[in-house]
Short mmCIF file of C-alpha atoms in Angstrom, two decimals:
data_model
loop_
_atom_site.label_atom_id
_atom_site.label_comp_id
_atom_site.label_asym_id
_atom_site.label_seq_id
_atom_site.Cartn_x
_atom_site.Cartn_y
_atom_site.Cartn_z
CA MET A 222 72.65 53.37 29.93
CA SER A 223 70.62 56.41 31.26
CA LEU A 224 68.40 56.10 28.13
CA TRP A 225 67.62 52.50 28.78
CA PHE A 226 66.56 53.24 32.34
CA SER A 227 64.33 56.28 31.22
CA PHE A 228 62.59 53.85 28.75
CA PHE A 229 62.22 51.22 31.50
CA PHE A 230 60.55 53.44 34.05
CA PHE A 231 58.18 54.82 31.40
CA PHE A 232 56.53 51.28 31.36
CA PHE A 233 57.12 50.25 35.01
CA PRO A 234 56.45 52.85 37.61
CA LEU A 235 58.50 52.83 40.78
CA ALA A 236 55.77 51.15 42.85
CA ASP A 237 55.41 48.15 40.35
CA LEU A 238 59.24 47.92 40.31
CA VAL A 239 59.35 47.54 44.05
CA LYS A 240 56.67 44.78 43.83
CA PHE A 241 58.66 43.09 41.16
CA SER A 242 61.86 43.26 43.10
CA GLY A 243 60.07 41.71 46.17
CA LEU A 244 58.65 38.90 44.22
CA LEU A 245 62.01 38.15 42.73
CA LEU A 246 63.64 38.16 46.14
CA MET A 247 61.03 35.70 47.34
CA TRP A 248 61.62 33.41 44.41
CA LEU A 249 65.34 33.40 44.98
CA ALA A 250 64.84 32.66 48.73
CA ALA A 251 62.47 29.75 47.90
CA TRP A 252 64.97 28.35 45.46
CA TYR A 253 67.82 28.65 47.90
CA LEU A 254 65.76 27.06 50.67
CA GLY A 255 64.96 24.03 48.32
CA TYR A 256 68.62 23.71 47.41
CA LEU A 257 69.55 23.75 51.06
CA VAL A 258 66.90 21.04 51.96
CA ALA A 259 68.15 18.91 49.05
CA ALA A 260 71.69 19.23 50.31
CA LEU A 261 70.84 18.33 53.90
CA VAL A 262 68.34 15.53 53.38
CA ARG A 263 69.61 12.19 52.24
CA LYS A 264 68.62 11.08 48.70
CA GLU A 265 67.42 7.79 50.06
CA THR A 266 64.89 9.47 52.30
CA ILE A 267 63.39 11.51 49.50
CA THR A 268 63.27 8.44 47.30
CA ARG A 269 61.55 6.42 50.00
CA SER A 270 58.99 9.30 50.63
CA ILE A 271 58.17 9.48 46.98
CA ALA A 272 57.71 5.72 46.80
CA ASN A 273 55.43 5.78 49.86
CA LEU A 274 53.18 8.38 48.20
CA GLN A 275 53.02 6.25 44.95
CA ASP A 276 52.05 3.17 47.05
CA ILE A 277 49.08 4.79 48.52
CA GLY A 278 47.23 4.37 45.39
CA LYS A 279 48.27 0.83 44.98
CA LYS A 280 47.01 -0.28 48.42
CA PRO A 281 43.80 -2.34 48.23
CA MET A 282 40.62 -0.46 49.08
CA LEU A 283 38.81 -1.37 52.24
CA ARG A 284 35.42 -3.03 51.30
CA ALA A 285 32.41 -3.83 53.48
CA PRO A 286 32.15 -7.52 54.22
CA VAL A 287 29.62 -9.52 52.11
CA PRO A 288 26.53 -9.93 54.31
CA LYS A 289 25.99 -13.45 55.64
CA ARG A 290 23.15 -15.25 53.94
CA GLN A 291 20.27 -15.80 56.33
CA LYS A 292 17.74 -18.59 56.36
CA CYS A 293 15.16 -18.56 53.61
CA ASP A 294 17.06 -15.51 52.27
CA HIS A 295 15.75 -13.20 54.92
CA TRP A 296 17.43 -9.76 55.25
CA SER A 297 18.03 -10.18 58.87
CA PRO A 298 18.24 -13.42 60.92
CA CYS A 299 15.43 -14.65 63.13
CA SER A 300 16.12 -14.42 66.89
CA PRO A 301 17.15 -17.66 68.58
CA GLY A 302 14.25 -19.92 69.36
CA ASN A 303 12.39 -18.91 66.19
CA TYR A 304 11.72 -20.63 62.78
CA ALA A 305 12.19 -18.59 59.63
CA TYR A 306 9.58 -18.87 56.75
CA ARG A 307 9.34 -17.30 53.37
CA ILE A 308 6.40 -17.76 50.85
CA LEU A 309 6.85 -16.41 47.30
CA SER A 310 4.19 -16.58 44.64
CA GLY A 311 4.73 -17.36 41.04
CA GLY A 312 5.42 -14.55 38.57
CA GLY A 313 4.74 -15.11 34.98
CA LYS A 314 5.67 -18.30 33.17
CA GLY A 315 9.25 -18.27 34.11
CA LYS A 316 9.15 -17.78 37.98
CA MET A 317 7.56 -20.53 39.89
CA ALA A 318 6.20 -20.32 43.45
CA LYS A 319 8.37 -21.16 46.49
CA ILE A 320 7.68 -22.03 50.02
CA CYS A 321 10.67 -22.02 52.40
CA PHE A 322 10.69 -23.06 56.02
CA GLU A 323 13.75 -22.95 58.33
CA ASP A 324 15.90 -22.81 55.08
CA GLU A 325 14.40 -25.90 53.55
CA LEU A 326 12.43 -25.49 50.30
CA LEU A 327 9.18 -27.40 50.67
CA ILE A 328 7.61 -26.12 47.50
CA SER A 329 9.99 -25.08 44.54
CA GLU A 330 10.75 -25.76 40.91
CA GLU A 331 14.03 -27.31 42.06
CA LYS A 332 12.19 -29.95 44.02
CA GLY A 333 9.69 -30.51 41.30
CA SER A 334 6.95 -29.87 43.92
CA VAL A 335 5.32 -26.78 42.56
CA GLY A 336 2.19 -26.84 40.25
CA ARG A 337 -0.37 -24.66 38.75
CA GLY A 338 -3.03 -23.55 41.22
CA ILE A 339 -2.80 -23.36 45.04
CA ASN A 340 0.30 -25.01 46.50
CA ILE A 341 0.09 -26.16 50.05
CA ALA A 342 2.84 -27.22 52.42
CA ILE A 343 2.62 -28.46 56.01
CA VAL A 344 5.72 -28.55 58.12
CA ASN A 345 7.27 -32.06 57.87
CA CYS A 346 5.08 -33.09 54.86
CA ASN A 347 4.04 -31.23 51.78
CA PHE A 348 1.37 -31.41 49.19
CA VAL A 349 0.87 -29.73 45.80
CA ILE A 350 -2.81 -29.07 44.70
CA ASP A 351 -4.17 -27.83 41.34
CA SER A 352 -7.22 -25.95 42.77
CA THR A 353 -8.76 -25.71 39.35
CA ASP A 354 -9.53 -29.50 39.29
CA HIS A 355 -8.96 -30.72 42.92
CA SER A 356 -10.88 -28.37 45.29
CA GLY A 357 -12.41 -31.40 47.16
CA GLU A 358 -8.94 -33.12 47.51
CA MET A 359 -7.58 -29.76 48.87
CA MET A 360 -10.20 -29.62 51.52
CA THR A 361 -9.51 -33.26 52.56
CA PHE A 362 -5.85 -32.49 52.84
CA ILE A 363 -6.38 -29.38 55.13
CA ARG A 364 -8.95 -31.28 57.29
CA ASN A 365 -6.50 -34.21 57.77
CA ALA A 366 -3.54 -31.92 58.86
CA PRO A 367 -2.97 -32.74 62.61
CA GLU A 368 -3.57 -30.28 65.31
CA GLY A 369 -0.42 -28.13 65.97
CA SER A 370 0.50 -28.05 62.31
CA LEU A 371 1.53 -25.06 60.15
CA LEU A 372 0.02 -24.61 56.84
CA LEU A 373 1.66 -22.48 54.16
CA MET A 374 -0.19 -21.72 50.87
CA VAL A 375 0.76 -19.91 47.73
CA THR A 376 -0.60 -19.58 44.14
CA HIS A 377 1.18 -20.12 40.86
CA ASP A 378 -0.68 -19.07 37.70
CA ASP A 379 -4.47 -19.47 38.49
CA GLY A 380 -5.80 -20.60 41.78
CA SER A 381 -9.30 -19.42 41.65
CA THR A 382 -11.25 -20.46 38.52
CA ARG A 383 -12.48 -23.82 39.89
CA LEU A 384 -11.99 -23.19 43.54
CA LYS A 385 -15.28 -24.05 45.23
CA ASN A 386 -16.91 -21.87 47.82
CA ASP A 387 -16.74 -24.58 50.51
CA ALA A 388 -12.98 -24.73 50.00
CA LYS A 389 -12.82 -21.00 50.30
CA LYS A 390 -14.85 -21.11 53.45
CA LEU A 391 -12.50 -23.69 54.97
CA VAL A 392 -9.40 -21.47 54.26
CA GLU A 393 -11.30 -18.53 55.69
CA GLU A 394 -11.92 -20.42 58.95
CA LEU A 395 -8.16 -20.76 59.10
CA GLY A 396 -7.89 -16.96 59.32
CA SER A 397 -7.68 -15.92 55.65
CA LYS A 398 -9.21 -12.47 54.84
CA GLU A 399 -8.50 -12.52 51.09
CA ILE A 400 -9.43 -16.07 49.94
CA GLN A 401 -12.95 -14.81 49.02
CA ASN A 402 -11.41 -11.99 46.98
CA ILE A 403 -9.07 -14.13 44.98
CA LYS A 404 -9.60 -13.81 41.18
CA PHE A 405 -8.11 -15.17 38.00
CA ARG A 406 -4.22 -15.26 38.28
CA SER A 407 -4.25 -13.40 41.47
CA SER A 408 -0.97 -13.68 43.28
CA TRP A 409 -1.78 -14.89 46.81
CA ALA A 410 0.31 -16.04 49.77
CA PHE A 411 -0.95 -17.17 53.12
CA ILE A 412 0.27 -18.82 56.40
CA ALA A 413 -2.08 -20.40 58.95
CA ALA A 414 -1.99 -22.55 62.06
CA LYS A 415 -4.21 -25.33 63.02
CA GLY A 416 -4.73 -25.76 66.64
CA PHE A 417 -2.90 -22.71 67.91
CA LYS A 418 -2.69 -18.96 67.33
CA LEU A 419 -0.02 -17.42 65.47
CA PRO A 420 1.54 -14.18 66.95
CA ASP A 421 -0.29 -11.03 65.83
CA ASN A 422 2.94 -9.22 64.73
CA ILE A 423 3.90 -11.57 61.85
CA GLN A 424 2.88 -11.14 58.24
CA LYS A 425 0.24 -13.75 57.53
CA GLU A 426 -1.34 -12.95 54.10
CA LYS A 427 -0.91 -10.88 50.98
CA ILE A 428 -2.65 -10.63 47.57
CA ASN A 429 -2.11 -8.97 44.30
CA HIS A 430 -4.70 -8.99 41.57
CA SER A 431 -4.13 -9.18 37.89
CA ASP A 432 -4.61 -5.98 36.08
CA LYS A 433 -3.83 -5.34 32.42
CA LYS A 434 -2.62 -1.75 33.17
CA LYS A 435 -0.39 -2.70 36.08
CA ASN A 436 0.62 -6.28 35.39
CA ARG A 437 4.48 -6.83 35.50
CA TYR A 438 4.30 -9.75 33.13
CA ASP A 439 2.09 -10.45 30.11
CA GLY A 440 -1.19 -11.53 31.61
CA TRP A 441 0.28 -11.91 35.20
CA PRO A 442 0.69 -9.58 38.11
CA ALA A 443 3.96 -9.17 39.94
CA GLU A 444 4.99 -11.91 42.34
CA ILE A 445 4.48 -11.22 46.01
CA GLN A 446 6.03 -12.64 49.13
CA ILE A 447 5.50 -12.80 52.91
CA GLU A 448 8.20 -13.80 55.46
CA GLY A 449 8.76 -13.80 59.17
CA CYS A 450 9.80 -15.70 62.28
CA ILE A 451 7.59 -18.05 64.27
CA PRO A 452 8.49 -19.11 67.87
CA ARG A 453 9.50 -22.69 68.05
CA ASN A 454 7.52 -23.37 71.14
CA LEU A 455 4.28 -22.97 69.14
CA ILE A 456 4.83 -25.92 66.83
#
């Protein structure tokens, strides 16, 4: 027996033995405490607690509500007393131009009212024009628009090749700053008022020229859009 202890102390100095004894006592105390808790707490309570922990992973996750769709697919709604508008140019062969006013598509592929060239819509009536062949007809339509009307214009494919200078001048008189710069297959969108002034803070015009190095589509630039809100008391 004494030989065994001599061998034992050779490998475990007294300080280490004390530490080991302390850890052993702590383990025994923890075991006894667990046994005591298990004896005092009802089995049903433990089972219920475990079940509740398991149910946490089964509860449905809270998700943000789906954003409400706004008129003309605006990101945010127009204030009360305003009309919503959105003008989207054509993009390549597959994406046709669209003009939306107060959530009504005046110009669109679905309506069968979009064509190659400059598409023009007037609130309460719309008209599609192929500017490559009907520059004069386009001018007549604009001139016949009644005072107090809103004109929305957008290109699909090419709206410049046969657009006459006098037609460009007429659109320029409506406030366009880009019509004189329009080129082959330029994407162009424009909103104008006849007989009244549009608010300065709304987006009225945008253009994107065809560029072989930057085009999104084969031979076509990326589509562009303008959108905004117009006070109802102006129209």
